[in-house]
mmCIF file of C-alpha atoms and ligand atoms in Angstrom:
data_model
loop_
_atom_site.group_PDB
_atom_site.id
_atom_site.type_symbol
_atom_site.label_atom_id
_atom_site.label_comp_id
_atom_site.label_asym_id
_atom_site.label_seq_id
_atom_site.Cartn_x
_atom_site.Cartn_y
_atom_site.Cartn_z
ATOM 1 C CA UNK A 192 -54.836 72.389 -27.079
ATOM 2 C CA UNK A 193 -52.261 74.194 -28.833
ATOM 3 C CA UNK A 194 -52.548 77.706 -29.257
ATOM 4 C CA UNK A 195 -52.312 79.397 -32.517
ATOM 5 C CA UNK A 196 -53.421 83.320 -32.943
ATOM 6 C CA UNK A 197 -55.139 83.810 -36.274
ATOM 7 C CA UNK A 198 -54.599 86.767 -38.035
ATOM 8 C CA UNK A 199 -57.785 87.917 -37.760
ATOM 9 C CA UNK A 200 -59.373 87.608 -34.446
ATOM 10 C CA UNK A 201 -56.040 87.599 -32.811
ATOM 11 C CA UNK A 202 -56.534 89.085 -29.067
ATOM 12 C CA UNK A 203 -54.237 91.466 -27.574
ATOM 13 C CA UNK A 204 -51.617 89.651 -25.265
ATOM 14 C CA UNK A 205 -51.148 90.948 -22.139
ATOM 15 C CA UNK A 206 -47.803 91.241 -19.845
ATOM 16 C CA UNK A 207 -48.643 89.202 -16.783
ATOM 17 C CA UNK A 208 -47.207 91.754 -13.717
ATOM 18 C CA UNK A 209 -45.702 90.348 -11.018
ATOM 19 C CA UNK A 210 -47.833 88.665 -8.236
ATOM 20 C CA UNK A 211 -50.438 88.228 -10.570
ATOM 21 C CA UNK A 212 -49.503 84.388 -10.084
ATOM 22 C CA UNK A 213 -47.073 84.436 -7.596
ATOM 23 C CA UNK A 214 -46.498 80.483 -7.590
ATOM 24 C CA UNK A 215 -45.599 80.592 -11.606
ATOM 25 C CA UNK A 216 -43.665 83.742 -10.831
ATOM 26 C CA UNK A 217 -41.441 81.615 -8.430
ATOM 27 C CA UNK A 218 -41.314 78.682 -10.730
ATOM 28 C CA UNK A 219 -40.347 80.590 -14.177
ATOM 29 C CA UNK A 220 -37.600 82.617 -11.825
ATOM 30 C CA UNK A 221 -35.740 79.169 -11.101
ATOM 31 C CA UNK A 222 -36.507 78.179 -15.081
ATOM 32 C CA UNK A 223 -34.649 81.353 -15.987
ATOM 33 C CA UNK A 224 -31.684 80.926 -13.839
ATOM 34 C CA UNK A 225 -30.843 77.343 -15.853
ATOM 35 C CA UNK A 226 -31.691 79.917 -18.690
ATOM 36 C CA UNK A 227 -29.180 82.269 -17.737
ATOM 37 C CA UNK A 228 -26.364 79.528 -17.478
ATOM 38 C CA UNK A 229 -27.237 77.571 -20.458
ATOM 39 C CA UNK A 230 -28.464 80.596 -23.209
ATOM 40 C CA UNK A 231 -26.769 83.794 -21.672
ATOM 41 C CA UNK A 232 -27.813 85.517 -24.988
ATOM 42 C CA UNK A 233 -31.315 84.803 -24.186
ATOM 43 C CA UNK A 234 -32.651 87.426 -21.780
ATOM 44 C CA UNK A 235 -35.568 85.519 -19.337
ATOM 45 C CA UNK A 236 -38.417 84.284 -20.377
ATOM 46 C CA UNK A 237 -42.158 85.799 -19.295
ATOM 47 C CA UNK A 238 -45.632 85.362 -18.403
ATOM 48 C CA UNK A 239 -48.303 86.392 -20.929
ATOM 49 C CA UNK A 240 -51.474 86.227 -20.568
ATOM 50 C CA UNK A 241 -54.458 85.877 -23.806
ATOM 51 C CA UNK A 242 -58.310 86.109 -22.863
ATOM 52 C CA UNK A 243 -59.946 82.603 -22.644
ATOM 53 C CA UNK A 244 -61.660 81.649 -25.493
ATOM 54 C CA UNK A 245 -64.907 81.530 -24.008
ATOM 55 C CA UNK A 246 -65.423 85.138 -23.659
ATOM 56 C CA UNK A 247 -65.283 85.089 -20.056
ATOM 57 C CA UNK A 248 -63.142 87.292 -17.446
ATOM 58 C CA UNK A 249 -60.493 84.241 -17.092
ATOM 59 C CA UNK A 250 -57.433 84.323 -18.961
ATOM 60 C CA UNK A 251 -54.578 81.480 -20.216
ATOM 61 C CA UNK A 252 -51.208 81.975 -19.498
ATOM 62 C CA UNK A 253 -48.056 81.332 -21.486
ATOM 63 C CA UNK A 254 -44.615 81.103 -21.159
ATOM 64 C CA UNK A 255 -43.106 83.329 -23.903
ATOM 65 C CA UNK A 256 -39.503 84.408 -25.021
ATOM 66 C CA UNK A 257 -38.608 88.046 -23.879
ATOM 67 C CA UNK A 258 -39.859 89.258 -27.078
ATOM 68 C CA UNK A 259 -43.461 87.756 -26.308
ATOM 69 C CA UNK A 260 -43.462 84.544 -28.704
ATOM 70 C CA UNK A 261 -44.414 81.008 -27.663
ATOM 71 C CA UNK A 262 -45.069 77.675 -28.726
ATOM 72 C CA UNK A 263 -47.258 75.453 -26.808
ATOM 73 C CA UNK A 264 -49.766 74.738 -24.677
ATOM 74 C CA UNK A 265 -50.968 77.463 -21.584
ATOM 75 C CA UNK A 266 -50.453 76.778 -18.555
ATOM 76 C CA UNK A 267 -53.082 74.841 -16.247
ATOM 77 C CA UNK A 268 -54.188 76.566 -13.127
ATOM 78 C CA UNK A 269 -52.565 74.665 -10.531
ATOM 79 C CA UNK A 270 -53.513 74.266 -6.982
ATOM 80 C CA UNK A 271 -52.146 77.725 -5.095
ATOM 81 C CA UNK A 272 -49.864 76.490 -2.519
ATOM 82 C CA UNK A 273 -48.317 73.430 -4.771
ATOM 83 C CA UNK A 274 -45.126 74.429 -6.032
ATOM 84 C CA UNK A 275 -44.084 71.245 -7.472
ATOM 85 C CA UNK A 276 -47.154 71.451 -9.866
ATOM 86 C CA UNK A 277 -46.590 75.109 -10.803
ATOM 87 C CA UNK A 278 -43.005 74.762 -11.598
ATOM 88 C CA UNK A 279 -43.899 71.033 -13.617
ATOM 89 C CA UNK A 280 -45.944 73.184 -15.856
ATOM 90 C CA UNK A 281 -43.969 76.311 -16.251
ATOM 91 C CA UNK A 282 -40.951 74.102 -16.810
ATOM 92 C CA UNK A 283 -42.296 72.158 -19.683
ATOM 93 C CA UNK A 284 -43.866 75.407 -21.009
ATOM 94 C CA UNK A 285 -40.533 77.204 -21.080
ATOM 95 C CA UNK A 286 -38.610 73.857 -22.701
ATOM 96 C CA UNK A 287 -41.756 74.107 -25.328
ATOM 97 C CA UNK A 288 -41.157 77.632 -26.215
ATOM 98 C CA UNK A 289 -36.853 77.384 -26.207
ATOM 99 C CA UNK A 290 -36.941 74.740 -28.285
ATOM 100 C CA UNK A 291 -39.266 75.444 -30.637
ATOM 101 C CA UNK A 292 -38.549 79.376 -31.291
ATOM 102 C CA UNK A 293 -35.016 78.369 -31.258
ATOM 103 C CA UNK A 294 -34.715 75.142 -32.976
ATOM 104 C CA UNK A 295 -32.290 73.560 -30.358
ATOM 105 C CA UNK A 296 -32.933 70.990 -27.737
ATOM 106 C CA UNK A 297 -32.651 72.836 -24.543
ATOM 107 C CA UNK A 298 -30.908 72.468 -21.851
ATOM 108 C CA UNK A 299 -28.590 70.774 -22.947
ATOM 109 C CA UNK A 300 -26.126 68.054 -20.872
ATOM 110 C CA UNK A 301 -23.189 69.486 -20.978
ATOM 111 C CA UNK A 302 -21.354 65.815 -20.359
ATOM 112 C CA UNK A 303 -23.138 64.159 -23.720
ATOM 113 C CA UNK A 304 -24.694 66.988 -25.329
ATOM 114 C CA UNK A 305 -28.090 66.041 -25.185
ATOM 115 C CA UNK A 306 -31.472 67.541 -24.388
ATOM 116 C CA UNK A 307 -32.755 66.794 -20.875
ATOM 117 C CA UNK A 308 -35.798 66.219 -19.721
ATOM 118 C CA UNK A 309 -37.517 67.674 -16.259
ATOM 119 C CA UNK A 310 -38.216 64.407 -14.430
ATOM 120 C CA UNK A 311 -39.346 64.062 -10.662
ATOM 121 C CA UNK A 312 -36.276 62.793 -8.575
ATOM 122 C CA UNK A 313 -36.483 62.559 -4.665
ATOM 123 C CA UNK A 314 -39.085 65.017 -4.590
ATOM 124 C CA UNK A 315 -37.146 67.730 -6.704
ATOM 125 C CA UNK A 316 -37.881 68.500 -10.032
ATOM 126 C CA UNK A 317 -35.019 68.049 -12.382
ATOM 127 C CA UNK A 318 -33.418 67.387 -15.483
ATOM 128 C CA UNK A 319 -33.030 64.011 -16.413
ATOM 129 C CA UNK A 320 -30.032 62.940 -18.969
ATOM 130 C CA UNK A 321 -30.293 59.377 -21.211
ATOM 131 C CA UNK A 322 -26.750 58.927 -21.040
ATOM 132 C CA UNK A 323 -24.753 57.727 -23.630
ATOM 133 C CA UNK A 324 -25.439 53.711 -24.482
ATOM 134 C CA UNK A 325 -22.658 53.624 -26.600
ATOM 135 C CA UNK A 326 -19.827 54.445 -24.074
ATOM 136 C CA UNK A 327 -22.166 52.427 -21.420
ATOM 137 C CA UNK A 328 -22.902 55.634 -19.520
ATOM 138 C CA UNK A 329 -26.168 55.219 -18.159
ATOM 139 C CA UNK A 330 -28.894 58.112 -17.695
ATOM 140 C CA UNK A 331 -28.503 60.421 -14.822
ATOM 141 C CA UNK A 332 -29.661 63.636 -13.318
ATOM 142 C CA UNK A 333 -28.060 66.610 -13.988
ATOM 143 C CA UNK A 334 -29.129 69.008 -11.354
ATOM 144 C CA UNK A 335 -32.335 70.238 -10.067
ATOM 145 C CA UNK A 336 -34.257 72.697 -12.154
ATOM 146 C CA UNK A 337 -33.221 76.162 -11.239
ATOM 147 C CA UNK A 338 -29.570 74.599 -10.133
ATOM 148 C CA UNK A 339 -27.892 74.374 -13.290
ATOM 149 C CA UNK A 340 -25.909 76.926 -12.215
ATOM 150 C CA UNK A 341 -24.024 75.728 -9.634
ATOM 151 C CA UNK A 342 -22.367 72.739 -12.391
ATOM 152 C CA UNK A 343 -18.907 75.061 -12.546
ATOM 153 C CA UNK A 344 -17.619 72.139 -14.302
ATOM 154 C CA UNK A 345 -18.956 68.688 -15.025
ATOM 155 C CA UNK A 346 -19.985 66.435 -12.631
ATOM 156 C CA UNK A 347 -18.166 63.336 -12.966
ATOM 157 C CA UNK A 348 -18.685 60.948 -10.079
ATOM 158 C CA UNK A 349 -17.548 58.081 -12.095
ATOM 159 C CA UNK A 350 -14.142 59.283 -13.945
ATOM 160 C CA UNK A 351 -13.381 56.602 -16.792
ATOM 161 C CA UNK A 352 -10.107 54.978 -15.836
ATOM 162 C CA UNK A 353 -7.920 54.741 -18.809
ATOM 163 C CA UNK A 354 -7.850 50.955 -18.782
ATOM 164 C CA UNK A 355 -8.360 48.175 -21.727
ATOM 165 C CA UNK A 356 -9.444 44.829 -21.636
HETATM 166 ZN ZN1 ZN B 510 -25.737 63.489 -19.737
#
């Protein structure tokens, strides 16, 4: 469900703290450092938290731009010790609110200038490239989410010889 504050029952966002949910705490941390390298005008993204909408104690959790906006869905409670699930969630989230809020696919491959996507690959989360058809280079991963950093320069295993025919 896609959350949309009306103007006039809108509830008071909260500023998650840290260790309130450790797991998405570690997960938006490595999301931030791809941040860092990709937006560096951007300053990180946060945890907010709205009250449920059933009136109970729980609350739903966002991933919002610094200044506290987001577009998407909240995060679902994920198992406490799984990782992998926490930062699936918080990683979609984040791409969710970036790309909305600032109208740009995000993060982009630096190689073909295209959005990636978070895909699972040997166990790792990370962002997932379709390549460029048209000069027959074929999808790839990028890096890991949270390692976009260490790409100092492009990564090009397969260097295009200069070659016809
Ligand atoms: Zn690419």
């Amino acid at each position: 469900m896609v959350a949309m504050s009306s103007f006039f029952d809108a509830p008071e966002p909260r500023r998650v703290l840290p260790g309130d949910y450790p797991l998405w705490d570690e997960a938006l941390a490595l999301v931030n450092r791809d941040l860092a390298v990709t937006l560096p005008e951007q300053r990180p993204l946060r945890l907010l938290g709205l009250p449920a909408y059933d009136g109970g104690e729980g609350e739903n959790v966002y991933v919002a731009l610094a200044d506290g906006e987001w577009h998407g869905n909240f995060l679902e409670p994920a198992p406490a010790d799984n990782l992998a699930v926490a930062l699936s969630a918080v990683t979609e989230a984040a791409q969710d609110t970036v790309t909305e809020l600032l109208w740009q696919a995000w993060p982009l491959c630096e190689e073909h200038r295209l959005g990636m996507h978070p895909r699972e690959e040997d166990g790792r989360l990370s962002w997932w490239c379709a390549g460029a058809a048209a000069r027959r280079e074929a999808a790839h991963i990028r890096a890991a989410v949270g390692g976009l950093d260490a790409l100092v320069r492009p990564h090009r295993p397969n260097r295009r010889r200069r070659s016809r025919g």
